[in-house]
mmCIF file of C-alpha atoms in Angstrom:
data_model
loop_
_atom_site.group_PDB
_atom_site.id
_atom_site.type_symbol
_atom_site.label_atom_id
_atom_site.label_comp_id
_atom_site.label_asym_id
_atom_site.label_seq_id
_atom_site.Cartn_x
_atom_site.Cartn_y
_atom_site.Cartn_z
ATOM 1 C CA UNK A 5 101.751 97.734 64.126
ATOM 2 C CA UNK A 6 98.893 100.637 64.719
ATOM 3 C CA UNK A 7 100.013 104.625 65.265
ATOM 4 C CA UNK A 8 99.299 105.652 68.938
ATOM 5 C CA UNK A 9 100.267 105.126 72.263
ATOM 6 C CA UNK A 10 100.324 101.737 73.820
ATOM 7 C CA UNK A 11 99.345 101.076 77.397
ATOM 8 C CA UNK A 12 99.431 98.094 79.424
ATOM 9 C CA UNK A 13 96.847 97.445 82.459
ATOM 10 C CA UNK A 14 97.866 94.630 85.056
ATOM 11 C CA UNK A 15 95.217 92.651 86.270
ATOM 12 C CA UNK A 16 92.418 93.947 84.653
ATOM 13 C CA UNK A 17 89.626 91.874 86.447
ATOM 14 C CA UNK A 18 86.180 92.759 84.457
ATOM 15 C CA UNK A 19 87.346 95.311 82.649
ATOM 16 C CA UNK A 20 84.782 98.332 83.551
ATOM 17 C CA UNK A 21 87.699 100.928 83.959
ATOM 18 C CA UNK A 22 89.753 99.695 80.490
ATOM 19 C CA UNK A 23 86.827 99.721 78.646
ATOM 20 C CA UNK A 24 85.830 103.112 79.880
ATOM 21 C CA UNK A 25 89.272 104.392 79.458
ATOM 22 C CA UNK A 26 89.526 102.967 75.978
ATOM 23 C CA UNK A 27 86.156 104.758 74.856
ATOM 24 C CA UNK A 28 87.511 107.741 75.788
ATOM 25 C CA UNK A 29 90.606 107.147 74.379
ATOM 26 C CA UNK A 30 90.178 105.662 71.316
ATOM 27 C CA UNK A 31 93.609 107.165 69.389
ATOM 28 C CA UNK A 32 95.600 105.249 72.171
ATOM 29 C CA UNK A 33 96.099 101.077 72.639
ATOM 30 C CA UNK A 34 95.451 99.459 75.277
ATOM 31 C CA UNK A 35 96.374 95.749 76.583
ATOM 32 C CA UNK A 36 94.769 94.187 79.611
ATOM 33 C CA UNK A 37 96.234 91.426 81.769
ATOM 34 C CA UNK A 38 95.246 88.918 83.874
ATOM 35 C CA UNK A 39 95.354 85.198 85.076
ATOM 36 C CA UNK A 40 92.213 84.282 86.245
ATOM 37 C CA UNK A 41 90.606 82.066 83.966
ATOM 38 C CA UNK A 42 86.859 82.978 84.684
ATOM 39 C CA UNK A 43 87.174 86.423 84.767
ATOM 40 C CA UNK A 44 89.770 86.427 81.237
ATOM 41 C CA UNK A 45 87.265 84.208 79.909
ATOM 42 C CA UNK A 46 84.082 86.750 80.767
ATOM 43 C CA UNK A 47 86.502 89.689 80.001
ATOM 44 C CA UNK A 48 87.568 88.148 76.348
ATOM 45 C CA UNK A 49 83.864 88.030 75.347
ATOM 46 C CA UNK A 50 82.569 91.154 76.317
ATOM 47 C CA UNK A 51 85.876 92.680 74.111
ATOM 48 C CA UNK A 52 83.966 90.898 71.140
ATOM 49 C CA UNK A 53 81.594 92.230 70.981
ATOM 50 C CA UNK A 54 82.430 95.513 71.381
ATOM 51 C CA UNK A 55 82.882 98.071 68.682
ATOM 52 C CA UNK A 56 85.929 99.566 69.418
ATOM 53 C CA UNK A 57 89.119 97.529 69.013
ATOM 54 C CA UNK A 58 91.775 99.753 70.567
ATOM 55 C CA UNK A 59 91.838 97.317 73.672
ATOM 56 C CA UNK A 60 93.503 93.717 73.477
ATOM 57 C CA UNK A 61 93.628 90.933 76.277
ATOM 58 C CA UNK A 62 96.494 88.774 77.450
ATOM 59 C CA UNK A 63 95.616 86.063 80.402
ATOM 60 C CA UNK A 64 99.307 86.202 81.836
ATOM 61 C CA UNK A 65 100.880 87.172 84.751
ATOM 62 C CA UNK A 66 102.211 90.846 85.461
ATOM 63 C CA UNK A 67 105.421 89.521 86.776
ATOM 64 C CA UNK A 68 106.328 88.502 83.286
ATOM 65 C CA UNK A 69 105.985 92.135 81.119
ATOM 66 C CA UNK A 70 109.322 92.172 80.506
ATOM 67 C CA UNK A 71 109.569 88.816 78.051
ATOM 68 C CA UNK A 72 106.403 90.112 76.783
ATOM 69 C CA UNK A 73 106.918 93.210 75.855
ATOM 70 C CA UNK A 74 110.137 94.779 74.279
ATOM 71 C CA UNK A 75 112.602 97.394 75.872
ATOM 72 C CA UNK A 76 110.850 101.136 75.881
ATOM 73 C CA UNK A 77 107.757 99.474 74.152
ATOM 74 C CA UNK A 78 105.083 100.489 76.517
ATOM 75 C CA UNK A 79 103.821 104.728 77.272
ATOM 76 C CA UNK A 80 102.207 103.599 80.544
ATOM 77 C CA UNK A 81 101.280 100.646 83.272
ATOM 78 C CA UNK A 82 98.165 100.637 85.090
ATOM 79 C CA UNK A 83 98.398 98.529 88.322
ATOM 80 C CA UNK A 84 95.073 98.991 90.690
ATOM 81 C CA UNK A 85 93.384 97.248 93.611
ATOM 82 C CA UNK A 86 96.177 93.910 93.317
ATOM 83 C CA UNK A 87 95.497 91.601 96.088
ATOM 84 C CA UNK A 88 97.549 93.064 98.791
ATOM 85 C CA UNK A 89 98.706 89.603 100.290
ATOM 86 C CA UNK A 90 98.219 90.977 103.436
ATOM 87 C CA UNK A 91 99.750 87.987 105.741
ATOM 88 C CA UNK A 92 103.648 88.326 106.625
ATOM 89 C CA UNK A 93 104.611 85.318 104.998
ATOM 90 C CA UNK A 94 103.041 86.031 101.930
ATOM 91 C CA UNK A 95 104.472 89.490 101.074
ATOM 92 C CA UNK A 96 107.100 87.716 99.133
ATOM 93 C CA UNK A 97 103.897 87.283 96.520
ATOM 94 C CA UNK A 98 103.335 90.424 96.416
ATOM 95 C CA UNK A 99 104.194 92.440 92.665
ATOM 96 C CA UNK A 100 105.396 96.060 93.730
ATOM 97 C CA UNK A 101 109.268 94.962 94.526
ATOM 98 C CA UNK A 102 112.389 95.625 93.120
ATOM 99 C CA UNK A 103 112.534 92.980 90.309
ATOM 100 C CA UNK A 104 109.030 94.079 89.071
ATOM 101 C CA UNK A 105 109.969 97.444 89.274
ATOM 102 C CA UNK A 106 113.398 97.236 87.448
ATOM 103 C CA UNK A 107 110.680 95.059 84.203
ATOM 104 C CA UNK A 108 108.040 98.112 84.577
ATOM 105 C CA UNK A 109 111.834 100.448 84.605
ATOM 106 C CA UNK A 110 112.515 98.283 81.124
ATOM 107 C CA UNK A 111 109.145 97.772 79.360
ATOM 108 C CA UNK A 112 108.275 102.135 79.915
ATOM 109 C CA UNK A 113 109.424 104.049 77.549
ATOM 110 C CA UNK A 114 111.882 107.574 78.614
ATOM 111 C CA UNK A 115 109.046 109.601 80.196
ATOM 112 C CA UNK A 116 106.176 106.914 80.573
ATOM 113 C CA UNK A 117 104.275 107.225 83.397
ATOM 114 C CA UNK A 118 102.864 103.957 86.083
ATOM 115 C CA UNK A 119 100.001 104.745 87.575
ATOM 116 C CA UNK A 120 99.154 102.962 90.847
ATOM 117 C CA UNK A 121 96.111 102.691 93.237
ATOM 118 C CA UNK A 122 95.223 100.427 95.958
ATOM 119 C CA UNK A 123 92.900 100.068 99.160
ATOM 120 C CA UNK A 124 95.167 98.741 101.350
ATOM 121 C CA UNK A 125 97.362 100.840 103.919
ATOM 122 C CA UNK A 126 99.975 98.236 104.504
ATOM 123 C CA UNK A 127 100.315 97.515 100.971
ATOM 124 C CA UNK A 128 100.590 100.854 100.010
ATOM 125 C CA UNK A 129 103.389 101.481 102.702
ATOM 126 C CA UNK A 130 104.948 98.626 101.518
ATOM 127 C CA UNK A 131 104.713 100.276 97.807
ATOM 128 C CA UNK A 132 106.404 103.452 99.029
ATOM 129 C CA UNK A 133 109.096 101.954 100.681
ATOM 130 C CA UNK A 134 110.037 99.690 97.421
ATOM 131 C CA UNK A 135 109.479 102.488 95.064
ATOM 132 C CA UNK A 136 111.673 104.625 97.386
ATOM 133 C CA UNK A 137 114.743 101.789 96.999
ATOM 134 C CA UNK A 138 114.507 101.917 93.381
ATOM 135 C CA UNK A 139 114.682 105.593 93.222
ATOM 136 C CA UNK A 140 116.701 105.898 90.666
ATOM 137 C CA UNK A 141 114.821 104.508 87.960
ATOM 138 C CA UNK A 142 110.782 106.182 88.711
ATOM 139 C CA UNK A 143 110.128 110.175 89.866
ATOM 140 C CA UNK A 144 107.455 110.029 92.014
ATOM 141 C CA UNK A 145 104.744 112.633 90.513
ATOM 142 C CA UNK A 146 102.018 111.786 92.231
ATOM 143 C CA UNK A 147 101.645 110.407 95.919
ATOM 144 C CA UNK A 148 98.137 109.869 97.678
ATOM 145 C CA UNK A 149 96.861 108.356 100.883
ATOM 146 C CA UNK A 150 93.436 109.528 100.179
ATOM 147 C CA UNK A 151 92.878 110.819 96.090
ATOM 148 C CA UNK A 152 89.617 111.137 95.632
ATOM 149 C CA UNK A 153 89.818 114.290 97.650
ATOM 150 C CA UNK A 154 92.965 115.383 97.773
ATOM 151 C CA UNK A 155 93.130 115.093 93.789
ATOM 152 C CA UNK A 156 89.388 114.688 92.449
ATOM 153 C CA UNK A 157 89.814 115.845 89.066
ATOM 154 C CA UNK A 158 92.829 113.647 88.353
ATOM 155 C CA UNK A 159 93.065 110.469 85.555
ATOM 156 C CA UNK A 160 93.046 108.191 88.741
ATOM 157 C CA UNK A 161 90.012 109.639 90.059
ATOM 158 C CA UNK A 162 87.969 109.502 86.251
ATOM 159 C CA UNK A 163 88.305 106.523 85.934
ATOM 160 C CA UNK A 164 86.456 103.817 89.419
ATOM 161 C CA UNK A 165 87.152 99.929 89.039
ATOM 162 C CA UNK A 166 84.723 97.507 90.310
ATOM 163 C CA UNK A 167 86.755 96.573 93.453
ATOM 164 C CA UNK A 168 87.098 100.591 93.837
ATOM 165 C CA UNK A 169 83.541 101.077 94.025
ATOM 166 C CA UNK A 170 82.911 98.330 96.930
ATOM 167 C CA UNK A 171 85.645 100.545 98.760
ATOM 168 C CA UNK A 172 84.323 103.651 97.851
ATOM 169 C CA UNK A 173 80.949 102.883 99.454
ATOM 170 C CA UNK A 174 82.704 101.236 102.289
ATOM 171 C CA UNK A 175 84.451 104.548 103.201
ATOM 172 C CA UNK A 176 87.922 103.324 102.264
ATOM 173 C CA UNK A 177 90.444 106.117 101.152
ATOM 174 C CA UNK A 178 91.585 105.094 98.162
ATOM 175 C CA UNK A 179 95.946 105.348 97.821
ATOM 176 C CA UNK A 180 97.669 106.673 94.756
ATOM 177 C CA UNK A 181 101.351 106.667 93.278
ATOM 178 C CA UNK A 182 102.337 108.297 89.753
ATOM 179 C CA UNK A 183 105.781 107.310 88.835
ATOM 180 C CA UNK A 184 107.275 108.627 85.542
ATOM 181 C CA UNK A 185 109.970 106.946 83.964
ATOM 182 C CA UNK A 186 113.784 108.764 84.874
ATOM 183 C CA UNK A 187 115.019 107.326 81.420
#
C-alpha cells in the first residue's frame, strides 16, 4: 500500500546485495525470497534490525510468484547465482523454463525489466536457449558471458552477492541477461 516501485529478488540467500540495493534505493520496495530455512531465518533478523524498511522477506519458492503476486504487480525480478542443477537428470529442477518464464511474463508489469546473473556456462546456455523459445513475451536488453568487463559500470556489476564474490576471486566470468517485459 506504499508509493514506489516494487521489486522482487528470488533467492536472496544472506541478503548482502538486497540490502545494499535497498540503501541505495530507499524510494523503491523491495521483497526477497527464499526457502532455506537457516539462511530465511538469519536473513529475517538482520532485516530487524535494520533501519530502513523498504525491504520485506518471504521464505517461498520462486516457482510460485505468480499466486503470490498479482498480474503486472511487480517493476522488476532479480534472479542471481540459482543453483545451476548441473546433472542431466536434474535440469528438469532447474527455474529458467518456459512455465517460470510465462509467471515472471505475468507478475512484470508492461516495461519491467528481469535481471539475471549466474556462474555457470551450461546454465546460462541453457537460460538463452529458454529465453530464446519464449521470445515473444521478454526483449533481450542485455546479454553477457563475461559483465564485469564487458559492462563494468552497469546495475549488475554495482551491486556483488556473496556467492559472486567466491567466483569473482576464483576467476569465474560472471553471465548476464536483461530481459524487459514486451507487454
Amino acid at each position: 500500500k506504499r508509493e514506489g516501485q516494487l521489486f522482487l529478488e528470488i533467492g536472496t540467500g544472506a541478503g548482502h546485495c538486497t540490502i545494499d540495493y535497498c540503501i541505495d534505493h530507499p524510494e523503491q520496495h523491495f521483497i526477497g525470497l527464499d526457502y532455506r530455512f537457516k539462511r530465511s531465518f538469519h536473513l529475517a533478523k538482520k532485516l530487524s534490525a535494520l533501519e530502513f524498511k523498504n525491504f520485506r522477506y518471504l521464505r517461498a519458492k520462486g516457482e510460485r510468484i505468480e499466486y503470490m503476486f498479482d498480474e503486472n504487480e511487480l517493476d522488476g525480478i532479480f534472479y542471481f547465482f540459482p543453483d545451476p542443477w548441473p546433472k542431466t537428470k536434474h535440469n528438469k529442477k532447474r527455474l529458467i523454463q518456459e512455465t517460470f518464464l510465462k509467471s515472471a511474463y505475468k507478475t512484470i508489469k508492461p516495461g519491467g525489466i528481469f535481471y539475471i546473473k549466474t556462474d555457470h556456462d551450461d546454465y546460462a546456455e541453457w537460460m538463452d536457449r529458454e529465453i530464446k523459445k519464449q521470445s515473444d513475451l521478454f526483449e533481450v536488453i542485455l546479454e553477457s558471458p563475461d559483465l564485469r568487463s564487458e559492462y563494468p559500470d552497469h546495475l549488475l556489476a554495482k551491486y556483488t552477492t556473496g556467492f559472486e564474490k567466491i567466483f569473482l576471486e576464483q576467476g569465474i566470468k560472471i553471465k548476464a541477461f536483461v530481459l524487459r517485459s514486451k507487454k
